Structures are given as structure tokens and as C-alpha cells.
Amino acid sequence: MLALGGTISGKHELIVSFSDRPDFVFPLSLVKDSVGLVPRFDKGSPSCCPTIMQSVESSGGVAKRVHSLLVRLAKVHSEVLLVAGWDYSGGSNNVAFCESYRDDLYSGSTYRTGAKKSIVKRIGDATVVTIFDFKTGERTRMLKGSSEWFEMDRVLQGKSKTHLGSYKDKANLQKRYLDDSISIRHVYDYVAELGVKAPGSLAEFHIFSHAWAGGPILVETYEDALYAAGGVRQDQRDPNDKDPRLKDFDAINMPRLKDFKAAFAPDGVVKVWGCMATTVYRNLVRAIDGTKSDAEKISFDWIGGRETTTAGLAKRYFQETIMASSYMSRLSVALGGGVKVYGAPPGMGADLRAVPVGSTKRYYMYVNSLTYAREFALLRRAFGMVPDDSGYVLF
């Protein structure tokens, strides 16, 4: 209940705190009417709190107007976390992929294959959807609204917005590296805090961005030689580096790993969208595909020249080195193997799809099953790897 005595008109925030979930923030405007101030939602109400009720209470012969918000929450908190990398080398708006996936999870249907199909509904009216936008540098939390999505809060990560200068200019790369701006560390910290405040609540965690064998590329920064492979501190994260690295889940770099792991729901899903279009990985897969036995010799272009080995050793290398050393596999291990972690198959790139839905469009990333028909057939036959309906595989 709100008693508005002593407040002034204008924009305000009502912050509601709980013992078992993060704070809910309700932006309100206080508007004068004939009697006094009235709180209103500016852009539609959240579905879990559709109306602001008014009543009159009397105390000591004095009547006062009281405004009440009834917030309908789920018994157990749930959250969906979406990360949009900045498309530093193109014009894609990766937030659009986040929003399409958010809308899919709320409606219980998707168009990611090009046609409508039913999926599990993972977002309810009280589910918090959080988007980290690496282009603007902001973290936004929202709830489903009566018409659109109700924005609870929008917070700049660090002290500076992402510097958007061309990646081809070394001065721009250095500025992004040195700026106190959004970093994958902000995402990790957010998840760890969720693990403390609402363990088991993170149902889905998705990253939409460029990617490579070393993981997602969110702003295209780099590691100083001191922290890169061969450096004195190669095991540590470079504090100025903003992008994910394979070593992120090592204890030295994630002292709050226990809290990070605790955030995820038992049936949680993680997916790194985008590519793993490393050409030499595709060369290896295609070389294996042409063999009839593990003892057969194969030869293929590799890093630094031509490589010759047996099909059996190549398969082992694919499983024990390429797959096992990926960002997705390391994240899966860090989470104890109970959370499903998906990513692009080694050697394959991602395509983009826009699907008209009424007067709007839904946007999706996918690995094209026609482009990589030969590779997918080999992965099924040799490794038992079955892609999901968007072409991504379990790590």
C-alpha cells in the first residue's frame, strides 16, 4: 500500500524487496488530480500487477487516500537471461534475436524453423527477463506487460557506454579495452548474485553474438600479452578484456563459481548462438567422412600445413580436444553437467532468418542443415550427435 503524503509529482520508482528473489522495480508517475496525487504506470502495467487500486482509510477522524498494488508472483522465482553481443563487423541488431526468443518462450510457440511450431512455455507473467546489450552497454530487466513488455529498470554496466568505433582501427580496439564498460564479467556477476538471492531460478541463458572456437565474441576486445597464452599471468583473466575466454570458469577467475552454479534451474538450458566456423575443423570432419574404417589414413589441411593421421585418431581428437576444450563444454563442466549447454557444431557457421509474423517479424540464428548436410550426417553417424531444430548440438 502507498500513502503519498509528502511526495511530489513526477517520475518515481517503487522498489519492492523480497527474501527469496531479486527486487522488483516499478517505475511510476505521480499525477495530480482534483484530490491529490495519483500513481500511474507510464506505458502500460505489468501483467502480474495490472491495476493500482484506491481506497480511503480513516484514522483519528482523518481520512486519507491509499493506493495499493497487488503483485501476483509465482511461488518460485524464475528468470531468463539473454545476452546480445555487439555486431562489430556488420549491421545485425542482436537484441532482435533476444526479443524474438523472449516472445517465443512467453507464447509457447516459435518460428525458428521458418514455420510455426509449439515449444515449452518458459516465461510466465512473473518471470523476469534480463537482457545485457553489449552495443549500448546496458542491462535491462522486464516483465510481460498488459500490451508490450514492462521495463523495470535499465542500468549502464560500468561507467562508459560501449565505444563503437571501427574494429579495423587499433585505437578503437584499445579504447574498448581500456574503458570501464560492459564486460562478460558483469553477466557472470549477475548470475552469481541470482544464485545467492534466488537459487535454482535461472531457466534459460542465451548468448546471441559472433563466436569462434574460443567462445562468444561480444565486443571484440583482446588479452594483453601478460595474460595471453605464454604470458606470466596466462591462467588469469585480463581485467580489461571484455569478451568470454576458455579460462573463465577456472577457480582463479571465478571465485563465486558455487553461486554461479546455484543460480541455474535443474532443467536449465544454456545456448551459445552464432558460429564455430573454424575452417580446419570442417576440413577434419570432411576427411573423416570419406573413410570406411578407423585404421584408414586421412590427410587434410590444418594449421600450418598438411596433416596426416588415421580416422580413429582424428575422431578421438575431435571428441577429446575440439569438443572438450570448447567454451560450451567448459561451461557445462563448471555447471556440473546437469544443465544442457548447446552451441554450433565445430566447423559450422550460422545463418540469419527473419520470419514475418502478422505485422511484425521474428528474428533467428540457425545452422543451415542444407549447407552442412555432409557434416551433420558424419556427426550423427560417427559421434551420435543430433542437432536441435536450429542446428545446434549438445556439448
Coordinates of C-alpha atoms in Angstrom, one line a residue, residues 1-347:
M1 CA 0.0 0.0 0.0
L2 CA 1.1 3.5 -0.8
A3 CA 0.4 6.6 1.2
L4 CA 1.6 9.6 -0.9
G5 CA 1.8 12.3 1.8
G6 CA 5.0 14.3 1.5
T7 CA 5.8 13.2 -2.1
I8 CA 5.9 15.4 -5.2
S9 CA 4.6 14.9 -8.7
G10 CA 6.8 13.4 -11.4
K11 CA 8.6 10.2 -12.1
H12 CA 9.4 7.8 -9.3
E13 CA 10.4 4.2 -8.7
L14 CA 8.6 1.8 -6.3
I15 CA 11.1 -0.9 -5.2
V16 CA 9.7 -4.0 -3.7
S17 CA 12.1 -6.2 -1.8
F18 CA 11.8 -9.9 -1.1
S19 CA 13.7 -12.5 0.8
D20 CA 13.6 -15.2 -1.9
R21 CA 14.1 -13.2 -5.1
P22 CA 15.7 -10.0 -6.5
D23 CA 14.0 -6.7 -6.0
F24 CA 11.1 -5.8 -8.3
V25 CA 11.2 -2.2 -9.6
F26 CA 8.0 -0.5 -10.7
P27 CA 8.5 2.9 -12.4
L28 CA 5.6 5.2 -11.7
S29 CA 4.5 8.7 -12.3
L30 CA 2.6 10.7 -9.7
V31 CA 0.0 12.8 -11.3
K32 CA -2.2 15.5 -9.7
D33 CA -6.0 15.1 -9.8
S34 CA -8.7 17.1 -8.0
V35 CA -7.9 15.4 -4.7
G36 CA -4.2 14.9 -4.7
L37 CA -1.5 12.7 -6.3
V38 CA -2.3 9.5 -8.1
P39 CA 0.2 6.9 -9.1
R40 CA 0.1 5.6 -12.7
F41 CA 2.2 3.3 -14.9
D42 CA 3.5 5.3 -17.8
K43 CA 3.5 2.7 -20.6
G44 CA 1.0 0.1 -19.6
S45 CA 1.0 -2.1 -16.5
P46 CA 2.9 -5.3 -15.9
S47 CA 0.6 -8.4 -16.3
C48 CA 1.5 -9.5 -12.7
C49 CA 0.2 -6.2 -11.3
P50 CA -2.5 -5.0 -13.7
T51 CA -4.1 -2.2 -11.7
I52 CA -3.3 0.3 -8.9
M53 CA -6.3 0.2 -6.6
Q54 CA -7.5 3.1 -4.4
S55 CA -9.3 3.2 -1.1
V56 CA -10.0 5.6 1.7
E57 CA -8.9 4.9 5.2
S58 CA -9.8 6.9 8.4
S59 CA -7.6 7.2 11.4
G60 CA -8.3 9.6 14.3
G61 CA -11.1 11.1 12.3
V62 CA -8.8 11.9 9.4
A63 CA -9.5 10.3 6.1
K64 CA -6.6 9.6 3.7
R65 CA -6.5 8.0 0.3
V66 CA -4.4 4.9 0.0
H67 CA -3.1 3.3 -3.2
S68 CA -2.5 -0.5 -3.4
L69 CA -0.6 -2.7 -5.8
L70 CA -1.4 -6.4 -5.8
V71 CA 1.6 -8.2 -7.3
R72 CA 0.9 -11.8 -8.3
L73 CA 4.2 -13.7 -8.1
A74 CA 5.0 -17.3 -8.8
K75 CA 5.7 -19.4 -5.7
V76 CA 9.3 -19.9 -7.0
H77 CA 11.1 -17.1 -8.8
S78 CA 12.1 -17.7 -12.4
E79 CA 14.3 -15.8 -14.8
V80 CA 15.5 -15.8 -18.4
L81 CA 18.8 -14.2 -19.2
L82 CA 19.6 -13.1 -22.8
V83 CA 22.9 -11.6 -23.9
A84 CA 23.2 -9.6 -27.2
G85 CA 26.7 -9.1 -28.5
W86 CA 27.6 -6.0 -30.5
D87 CA 27.9 -6.9 -34.2
Y88 CA 31.2 -5.1 -34.5
S89 CA 31.8 -6.2 -38.1
G90 CA 28.2 -5.9 -39.5
G91 CA 24.8 -4.4 -39.0
S92 CA 22.9 -7.0 -37.2
N93 CA 20.8 -6.0 -34.2
N94 CA 21.4 -8.9 -31.9
V95 CA 18.9 -7.6 -29.4
A96 CA 16.2 -8.5 -32.0
F97 CA 17.2 -12.2 -31.6
C98 CA 16.9 -11.9 -27.9
E99 CA 13.5 -10.3 -28.1
S100 CA 12.2 -12.9 -30.6
Y101 CA 13.4 -15.7 -28.3
R102 CA 11.8 -14.0 -25.3
D103 CA 8.5 -13.7 -27.2
D104 CA 8.7 -17.4 -28.2
L105 CA 9.3 -18.5 -24.6
Y106 CA 6.3 -16.5 -23.4
S107 CA 3.9 -17.5 -26.2
G108 CA 4.9 -21.2 -26.2
S109 CA 5.4 -21.1 -30.0
T110 CA 8.3 -20.4 -32.3
Y111 CA 9.0 -19.7 -36.0
R112 CA 12.8 -20.5 -35.8
T113 CA 12.5 -23.2 -38.4
G114 CA 10.6 -20.9 -40.7
A115 CA 7.2 -22.3 -39.8
K116 CA 5.2 -22.0 -36.5
K117 CA 5.7 -24.9 -34.1
S118 CA 4.9 -25.4 -30.4
I119 CA 7.6 -25.2 -27.8
V120 CA 7.6 -25.4 -24.0
K121 CA 6.4 -22.1 -22.5
R122 CA 9.2 -21.0 -20.1
I123 CA 8.2 -17.4 -19.4
G124 CA 5.2 -16.5 -17.3
D125 CA 3.7 -13.2 -16.2
A126 CA 6.0 -13.0 -13.2
T127 CA 9.2 -14.3 -14.9
V128 CA 11.9 -11.7 -15.0
V129 CA 13.6 -11.4 -18.4
T130 CA 17.0 -9.7 -18.3
I131 CA 18.9 -8.6 -21.5
F132 CA 22.5 -7.5 -21.5
D133 CA 23.0 -5.4 -24.6
F134 CA 26.7 -5.1 -25.4
K135 CA 26.1 -2.4 -28.0
T136 CA 24.6 0.1 -25.6
G137 CA 26.4 -1.2 -22.6
E138 CA 23.1 -1.6 -20.6
R139 CA 21.4 -4.3 -18.6
T140 CA 17.6 -4.2 -18.8
R141 CA 15.1 -6.2 -16.7
M142 CA 11.5 -6.6 -17.8
L143 CA 8.2 -8.3 -17.1
K144 CA 5.4 -9.2 -19.5
G145 CA 3.1 -6.2 -19.8
S146 CA -0.5 -5.7 -20.5
S147 CA 0.4 -4.8 -24.1
E148 CA 4.1 -4.8 -24.6
W149 CA 6.9 -5.6 -22.2
F150 CA 7.1 -3.7 -18.9
E151 CA 10.6 -2.3 -18.3
M152 CA 11.5 -2.5 -14.6
D153 CA 15.0 -1.0 -14.8
R154 CA 17.8 -0.2 -17.3
V155 CA 21.3 0.1 -15.8
L156 CA 24.6 1.1 -17.6
Q157 CA 27.3 -1.5 -16.8
G158 CA 30.5 0.1 -15.8
K159 CA 31.0 3.9 -16.2
S160 CA 31.1 4.2 -20.0
K161 CA 28.9 3.2 -22.9
T162 CA 30.5 0.7 -25.4
H163 CA 32.9 2.5 -27.7
L164 CA 31.5 1.7 -31.2
G165 CA 34.5 2.8 -33.3
S166 CA 35.6 0.5 -36.2
Y167 CA 37.4 -2.6 -35.1
K168 CA 39.8 -2.1 -38.0
D169 CA 41.3 0.9 -36.1
K170 CA 43.7 -0.2 -33.4
A171 CA 43.0 3.0 -31.4
N172 CA 39.3 2.0 -31.2
L173 CA 40.3 -1.5 -30.0
Q174 CA 42.5 -0.1 -27.3
K175 CA 39.8 2.3 -26.2
R176 CA 37.3 -0.5 -25.8
Y177 CA 39.9 -2.5 -24.0
L178 CA 40.7 0.3 -21.5
D179 CA 37.2 1.7 -21.0
D180 CA 35.3 0.8 -17.8
S181 CA 32.4 -0.5 -19.9
I182 CA 30.2 -3.6 -20.2
S183 CA 32.0 -6.9 -19.9
I184 CA 31.2 -10.6 -19.7
R185 CA 32.2 -10.2 -16.0
H186 CA 29.0 -8.2 -15.4
V187 CA 27.0 -11.1 -16.8
Y188 CA 28.8 -13.6 -14.6
D189 CA 28.4 -11.4 -11.5
Y190 CA 24.7 -11.0 -12.2
V191 CA 24.2 -14.8 -12.4
A192 CA 26.2 -15.3 -9.2
E193 CA 24.0 -12.7 -7.4
L194 CA 21.0 -14.6 -8.6
G195 CA 22.5 -17.8 -7.2
V196 CA 22.5 -16.1 -3.8
K197 CA 19.2 -14.4 -3.9
A198 CA 17.1 -17.0 -5.8
P199 CA 19.0 -20.3 -6.3
G200 CA 17.6 -22.6 -9.0
S201 CA 15.7 -19.8 -10.7
L202 CA 17.6 -19.3 -14.0
A203 CA 15.7 -21.3 -16.5
E204 CA 17.4 -20.1 -19.7
F205 CA 20.7 -18.4 -20.5
H206 CA 21.3 -17.5 -24.2
I207 CA 24.1 -15.6 -25.9
F208 CA 23.4 -14.1 -29.4
S209 CA 26.7 -12.9 -31.0
H210 CA 29.6 -13.6 -33.2
A211 CA 31.5 -16.6 -31.9
W212 CA 34.6 -18.6 -32.6
A213 CA 36.4 -21.7 -31.2
G214 CA 37.3 -19.8 -28.1
G215 CA 33.7 -18.8 -27.3
P216 CA 31.3 -15.8 -28.0
I217 CA 32.6 -12.5 -29.2
L218 CA 30.7 -9.7 -27.5
V219 CA 32.7 -6.6 -28.2
E220 CA 35.9 -7.8 -29.9
T221 CA 38.5 -6.9 -27.3
Y222 CA 41.7 -8.7 -26.6
E223 CA 44.1 -10.0 -23.9
D224 CA 47.3 -8.2 -23.1
A225 CA 50.4 -10.3 -23.7
L226 CA 50.8 -10.7 -19.9
Y227 CA 47.5 -12.7 -19.8
A228 CA 47.6 -14.3 -23.2
A229 CA 48.9 -17.8 -23.8
G230 CA 52.6 -17.9 -22.9
G231 CA 52.3 -14.8 -20.6
V232 CA 53.3 -14.7 -17.0
R233 CA 49.6 -14.5 -16.0
Q234 CA 48.2 -16.7 -18.7
D235 CA 45.9 -18.5 -16.3
Q236 CA 44.2 -15.3 -15.2
R237 CA 41.6 -13.2 -16.9
D238 CA 42.8 -9.8 -18.2
P239 CA 40.8 -7.3 -16.1
N240 CA 40.4 -5.0 -19.2
D241 CA 39.3 -7.8 -21.5
K242 CA 35.5 -7.7 -22.1
D243 CA 35.0 -11.0 -24.0
P244 CA 34.5 -14.5 -22.7
R245 CA 37.5 -16.8 -22.5
L246 CA 38.0 -20.5 -22.1
K247 CA 39.6 -20.0 -18.7
D248 CA 36.7 -18.0 -17.3
F249 CA 35.3 -20.9 -15.2
D250 CA 38.6 -21.8 -13.5
A251 CA 38.6 -21.0 -9.8
I252 CA 41.2 -18.3 -10.1
N253 CA 38.9 -16.3 -12.4
M254 CA 35.5 -17.2 -11.0
P255 CA 35.8 -17.3 -7.2
R256 CA 32.0 -17.3 -7.0
L257 CA 31.6 -20.4 -9.1
K258 CA 29.4 -22.0 -6.4
D259 CA 27.0 -19.1 -6.5
F260 CA 27.1 -19.0 -10.3
K261 CA 26.2 -22.7 -10.5
A262 CA 23.5 -22.4 -7.9
A263 CA 21.5 -19.9 -10.0
F264 CA 20.6 -22.4 -12.6
A265 CA 17.3 -24.4 -12.5
P266 CA 17.6 -28.2 -12.6
D267 CA 16.2 -28.2 -16.1
G268 CA 18.1 -25.1 -17.1
V269 CA 19.2 -24.6 -20.7
V270 CA 22.2 -22.6 -22.0
K271 CA 22.8 -21.9 -25.6
V272 CA 25.6 -20.0 -27.4
W273 CA 24.1 -19.0 -30.7
G274 CA 26.3 -17.9 -33.6
C275 CA 29.2 -19.7 -35.3
M276 CA 32.1 -22.0 -34.8
A277 CA 33.1 -21.8 -38.4
T278 CA 36.7 -22.7 -37.9
T279 CA 37.8 -23.9 -41.4
V280 CA 40.3 -26.5 -40.1
Y281 CA 37.6 -28.2 -38.0
R282 CA 35.5 -28.6 -41.1
N283 CA 38.5 -30.0 -43.0
L284 CA 38.9 -32.6 -40.3
V285 CA 35.3 -33.6 -40.3
R286 CA 35.2 -33.9 -44.1
A287 CA 38.3 -36.0 -44.1
I288 CA 36.8 -38.4 -41.6
D289 CA 33.6 -38.6 -43.6
G290 CA 35.4 -40.3 -46.5
T291 CA 36.7 -43.2 -44.5
K292 CA 35.5 -46.8 -44.1
S293 CA 37.5 -47.8 -41.0
D294 CA 39.3 -46.1 -38.1
A295 CA 42.6 -47.5 -39.3
E296 CA 42.3 -45.7 -42.7
K297 CA 44.8 -42.9 -43.3
I298 CA 43.4 -39.4 -43.9
S299 CA 45.1 -36.2 -45.0
F300 CA 43.7 -32.7 -44.7
D301 CA 44.7 -29.0 -44.5
W302 CA 45.4 -28.0 -40.9
I303 CA 47.0 -25.1 -39.1
G304 CA 50.5 -24.6 -40.6
G305 CA 50.2 -27.1 -43.4
R306 CA 49.0 -30.6 -44.3
E307 CA 48.2 -33.1 -41.6
T308 CA 48.1 -36.9 -41.9
T309 CA 46.7 -39.3 -39.3
T310 CA 44.2 -42.1 -39.0
A311 CA 40.5 -41.7 -39.0
G312 CA 40.3 -43.2 -35.5
L313 CA 42.8 -40.7 -34.1
A314 CA 41.1 -37.8 -35.8
K315 CA 37.8 -38.9 -34.2
R316 CA 39.4 -39.0 -30.8
Y317 CA 40.9 -35.6 -31.3
F318 CA 37.5 -34.2 -32.4
Q319 CA 35.9 -35.5 -29.2
E320 CA 38.6 -35.1 -26.6
T321 CA 40.2 -31.9 -27.8
I322 CA 37.9 -29.8 -30.1
M323 CA 34.6 -30.6 -28.3
A324 CA 36.0 -30.9 -24.8
S325 CA 38.1 -27.7 -24.9
S326 CA 35.2 -25.5 -26.2
Y327 CA 33.7 -22.7 -24.2
M328 CA 30.4 -24.6 -24.2
S329 CA 32.0 -27.8 -22.8
R330 CA 33.9 -25.9 -20.1
L331 CA 30.7 -24.1 -19.1
S332 CA 28.9 -27.4 -19.0
V333 CA 31.6 -28.9 -16.7
A334 CA 31.5 -25.8 -14.5
L335 CA 27.8 -26.3 -14.0
G336 CA 28.2 -29.9 -13.0
G337 CA 26.9 -31.4 -16.2
G338 CA 23.3 -31.1 -15.1
V339 CA 22.4 -28.1 -17.3
K340 CA 22.1 -28.6 -21.0
V341 CA 24.6 -26.5 -22.9
Y342 CA 24.3 -26.1 -26.7
G343 CA 26.5 -24.5 -29.3
A344 CA 27.3 -24.6 -33.0
P345 CA 28.9 -27.8 -34.2
P346 CA 32.7 -27.4 -34.8
G347 CA 33.4 -26.1 -38.3

